[in-house]
Coordinates of C-alpha atoms in Angstrom, one line a residue:
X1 CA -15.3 -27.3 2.3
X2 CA -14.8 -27.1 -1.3
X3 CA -18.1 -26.0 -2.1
X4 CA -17.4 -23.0 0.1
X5 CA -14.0 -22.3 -2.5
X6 CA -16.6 -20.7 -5.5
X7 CA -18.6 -18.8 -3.1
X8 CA -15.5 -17.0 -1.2
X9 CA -14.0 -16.4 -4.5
X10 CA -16.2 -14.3 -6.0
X11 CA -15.5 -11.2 -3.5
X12 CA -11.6 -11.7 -4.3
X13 CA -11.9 -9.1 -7.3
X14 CA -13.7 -6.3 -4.9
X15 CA -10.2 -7.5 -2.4
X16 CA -7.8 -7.0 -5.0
X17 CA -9.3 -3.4 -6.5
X18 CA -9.3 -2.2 -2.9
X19 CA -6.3 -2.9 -2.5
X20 CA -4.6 -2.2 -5.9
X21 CA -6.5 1.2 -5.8
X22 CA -5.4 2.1 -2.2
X23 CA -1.7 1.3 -3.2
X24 CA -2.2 3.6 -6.6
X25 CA -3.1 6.4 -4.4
X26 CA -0.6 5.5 -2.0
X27 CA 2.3 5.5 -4.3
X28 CA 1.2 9.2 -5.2
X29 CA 1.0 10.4 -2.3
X30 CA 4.2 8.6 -0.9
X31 CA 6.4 9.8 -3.3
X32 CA 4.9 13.6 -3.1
X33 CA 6.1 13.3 0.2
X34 CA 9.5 11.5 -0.1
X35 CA 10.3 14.8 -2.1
X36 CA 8.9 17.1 0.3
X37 CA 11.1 15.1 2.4
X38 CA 14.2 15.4 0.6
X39 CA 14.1 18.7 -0.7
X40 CA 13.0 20.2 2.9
X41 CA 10.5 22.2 2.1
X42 CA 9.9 25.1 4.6
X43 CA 6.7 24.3 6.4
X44 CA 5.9 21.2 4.1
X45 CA 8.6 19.1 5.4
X46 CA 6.9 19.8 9.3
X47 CA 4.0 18.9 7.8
X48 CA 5.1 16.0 6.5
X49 CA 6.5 14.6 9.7
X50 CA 3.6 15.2 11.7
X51 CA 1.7 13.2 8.8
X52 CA 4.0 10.2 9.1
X53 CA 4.6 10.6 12.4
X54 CA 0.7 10.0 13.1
X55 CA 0.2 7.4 10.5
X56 CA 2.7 5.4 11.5
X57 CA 2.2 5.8 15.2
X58 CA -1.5 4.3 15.3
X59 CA -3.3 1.2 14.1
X60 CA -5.2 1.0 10.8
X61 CA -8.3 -0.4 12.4
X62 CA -8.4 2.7 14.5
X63 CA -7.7 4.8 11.2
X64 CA -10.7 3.2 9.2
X65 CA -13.3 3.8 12.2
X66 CA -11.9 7.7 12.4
X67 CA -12.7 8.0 8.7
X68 CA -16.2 6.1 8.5
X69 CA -17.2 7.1 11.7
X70 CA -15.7 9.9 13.7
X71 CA -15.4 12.1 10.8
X72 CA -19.0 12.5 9.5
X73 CA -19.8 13.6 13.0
X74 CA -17.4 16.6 12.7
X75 CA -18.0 17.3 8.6
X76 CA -21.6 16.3 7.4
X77 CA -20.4 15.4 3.8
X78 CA -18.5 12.7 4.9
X79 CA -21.3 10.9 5.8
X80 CA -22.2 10.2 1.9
X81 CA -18.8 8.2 1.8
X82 CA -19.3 4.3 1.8
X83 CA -17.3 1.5 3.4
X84 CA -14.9 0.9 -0.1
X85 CA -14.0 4.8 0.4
X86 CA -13.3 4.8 3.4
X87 CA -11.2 1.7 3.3
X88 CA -9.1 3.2 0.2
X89 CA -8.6 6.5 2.2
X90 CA -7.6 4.4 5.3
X91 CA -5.4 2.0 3.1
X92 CA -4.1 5.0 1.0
X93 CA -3.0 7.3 4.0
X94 CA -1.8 4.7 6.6
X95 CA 0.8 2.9 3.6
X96 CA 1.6 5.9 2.0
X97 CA 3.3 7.1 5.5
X98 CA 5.3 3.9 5.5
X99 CA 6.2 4.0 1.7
X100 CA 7.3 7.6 2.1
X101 CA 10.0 6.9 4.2
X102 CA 10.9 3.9 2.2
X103 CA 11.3 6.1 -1.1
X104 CA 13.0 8.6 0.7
X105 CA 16.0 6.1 1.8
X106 CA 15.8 4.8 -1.7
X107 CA 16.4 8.5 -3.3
X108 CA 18.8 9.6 -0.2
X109 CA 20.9 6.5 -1.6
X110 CA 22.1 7.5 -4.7
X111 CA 25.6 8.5 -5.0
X112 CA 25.6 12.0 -4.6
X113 CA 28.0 12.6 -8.1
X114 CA 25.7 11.8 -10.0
X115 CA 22.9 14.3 -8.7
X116 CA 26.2 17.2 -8.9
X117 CA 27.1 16.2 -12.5
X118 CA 23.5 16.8 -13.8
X119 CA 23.7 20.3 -11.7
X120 CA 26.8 21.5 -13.5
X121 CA 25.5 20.4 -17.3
X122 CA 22.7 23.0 -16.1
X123 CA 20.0 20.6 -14.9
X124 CA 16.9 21.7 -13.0
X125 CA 16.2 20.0 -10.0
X126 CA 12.9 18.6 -11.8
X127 CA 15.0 16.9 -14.9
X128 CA 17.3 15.7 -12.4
X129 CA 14.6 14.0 -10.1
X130 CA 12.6 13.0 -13.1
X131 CA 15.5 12.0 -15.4
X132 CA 18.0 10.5 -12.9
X133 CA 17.1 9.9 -9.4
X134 CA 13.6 8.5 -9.6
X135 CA 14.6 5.9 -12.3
X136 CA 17.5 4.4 -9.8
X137 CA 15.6 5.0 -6.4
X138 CA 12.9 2.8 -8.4
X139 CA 15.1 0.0 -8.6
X140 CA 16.0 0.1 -5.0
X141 CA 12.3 0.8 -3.7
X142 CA 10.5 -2.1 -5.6
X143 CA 11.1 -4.9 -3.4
X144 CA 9.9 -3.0 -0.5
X145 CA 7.1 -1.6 -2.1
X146 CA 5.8 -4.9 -3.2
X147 CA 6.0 -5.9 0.5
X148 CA 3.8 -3.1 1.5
X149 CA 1.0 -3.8 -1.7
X150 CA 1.1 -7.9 -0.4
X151 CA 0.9 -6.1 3.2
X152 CA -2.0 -3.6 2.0
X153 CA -4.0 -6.7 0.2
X154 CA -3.9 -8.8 4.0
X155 CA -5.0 -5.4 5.3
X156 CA -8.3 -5.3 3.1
X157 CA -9.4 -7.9 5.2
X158 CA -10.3 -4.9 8.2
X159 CA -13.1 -3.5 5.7
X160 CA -15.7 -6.0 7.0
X161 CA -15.5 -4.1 10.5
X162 CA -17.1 -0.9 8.2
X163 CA -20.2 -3.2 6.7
X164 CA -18.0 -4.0 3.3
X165 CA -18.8 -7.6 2.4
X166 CA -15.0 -8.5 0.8
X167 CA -13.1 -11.7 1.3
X168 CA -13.2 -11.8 5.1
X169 CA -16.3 -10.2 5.1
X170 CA -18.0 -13.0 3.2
X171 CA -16.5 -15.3 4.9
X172 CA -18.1 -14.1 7.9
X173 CA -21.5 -14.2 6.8
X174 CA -20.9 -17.9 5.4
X175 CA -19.0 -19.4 8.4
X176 CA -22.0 -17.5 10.5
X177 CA -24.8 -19.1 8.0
X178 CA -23.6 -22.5 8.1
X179 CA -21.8 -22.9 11.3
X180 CA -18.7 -24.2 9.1
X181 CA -16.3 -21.6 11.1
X182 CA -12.8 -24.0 10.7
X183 CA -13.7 -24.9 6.9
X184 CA -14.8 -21.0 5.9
X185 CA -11.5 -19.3 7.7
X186 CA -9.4 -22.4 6.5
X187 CA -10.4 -21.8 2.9
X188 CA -10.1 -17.9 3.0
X189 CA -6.7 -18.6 4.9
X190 CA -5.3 -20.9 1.2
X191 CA -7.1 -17.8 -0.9
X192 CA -4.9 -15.1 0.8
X193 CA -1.6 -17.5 0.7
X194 CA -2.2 -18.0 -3.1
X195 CA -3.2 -14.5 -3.7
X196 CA 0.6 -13.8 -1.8
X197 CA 2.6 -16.6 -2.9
X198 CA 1.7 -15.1 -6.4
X199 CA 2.4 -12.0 -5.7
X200 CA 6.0 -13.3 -4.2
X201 CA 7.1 -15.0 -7.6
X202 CA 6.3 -11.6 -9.2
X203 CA 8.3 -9.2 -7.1
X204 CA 11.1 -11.6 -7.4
X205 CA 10.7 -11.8 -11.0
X206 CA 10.5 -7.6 -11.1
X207 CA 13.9 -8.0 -8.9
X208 CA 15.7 -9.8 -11.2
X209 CA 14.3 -7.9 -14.1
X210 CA 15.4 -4.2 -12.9
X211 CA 18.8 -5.8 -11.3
X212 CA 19.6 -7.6 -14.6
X213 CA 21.6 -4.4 -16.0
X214 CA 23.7 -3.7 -13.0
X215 CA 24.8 -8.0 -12.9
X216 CA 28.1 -8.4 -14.7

């Protein structure tokens, strides 16, 4: 079993670039549409909803096979994107749905006074998001957001089902090669609860870290 340790471990980088790509993009994208959101942008903000709404409303697995292969039978180009793509875009779109809502509640949260005292000193509502709102909805939305990054990197383990030999996928091809199926998905299983258990001693760390100025 620990021979198998080496092998699986070299596909963890590809694993965590998916994944820390995907929740780059996500982040954009989310918070894009958190202020769409909150500023109720005529037309946009429909938009939006029918975005989350859809995102939310069906699996990821059924997402990634849309992308890599329902889609280049409607538009040709797609068909030149790989299985990494794909799993980003899939990754990227399906969290960011989630995220948006969670950076919306985040910037809904803060005290109201504070967003009509820059307004009177002759803010713009680009200073004020920029300047007050985003730095305090920050705070609020890291925890979560962390949740959803650990979340995403479990996720990365659906890209074998579009050909992309990652963590799970390698450990498919091993456990099939050698017949070792318990010791190959026991192994991967440790990898992926290190990988998060590392990850959970870091967003508690960020927590105290952005909480440490508001603790009297």
């Amino acid at each position: 079993m620990m021979g198998l340790a080496p092998i699986l471990l070299k596909y963890l980088p590809l694993t965590l670039e998916m994944a820390a790509a995907g929740m780059l993009c996500a982040l954009v994208l989310a918070s894009l549409l958190a202020i769409i959101r909150v500023l109720r942008i005529p037309v946009l903000n429909g938009a939006t909803l029918l975005f989350i709404s859809f995102f939310r409303g069906t699996p990821l697995l059924v997402q990634l096979f849309l992308f890599y292969y329902g889609l280049p039978q409607v538009l040709a180009i797609l068909t030149q994107v790989n299985g990494i793509t794909a799993t980003i875009l899939g990754l990227t779109l399906h969290f960011s749905a989630y995220m948006a809502e969670s950076i919306r509640a985040a910037i809904v949260g803060i005290d109201r006074s504070q967003t009509e005292a820059a307004l009177s000193i002759g803010m713009t509502n680009a200073q004020l998001m920029r300047r007050i709102i985003l730095p305090q909805a920050t705070r609020v939305a890291v925890p979560t957001l962390m949740n959803y990054f650990i979340d995403m990197i479990k996720s990365t383990s659906l890209a074998f089902t579009l050909g992309v030999t990652e963590l799970m996928g390698a450990t498919q091809k091993e456990a099939s090669g050698s017949f070792l199926y318990f010791e190959a998905f026991l192994v991967v299983a440790i990898i992926y609860w290190v990988v998060v258990e590392t990850l959970s001693l870091l967003q508690r760390w960020l927590e105290k870290r952005l909480n440490k100025a508001f603790v009297r």
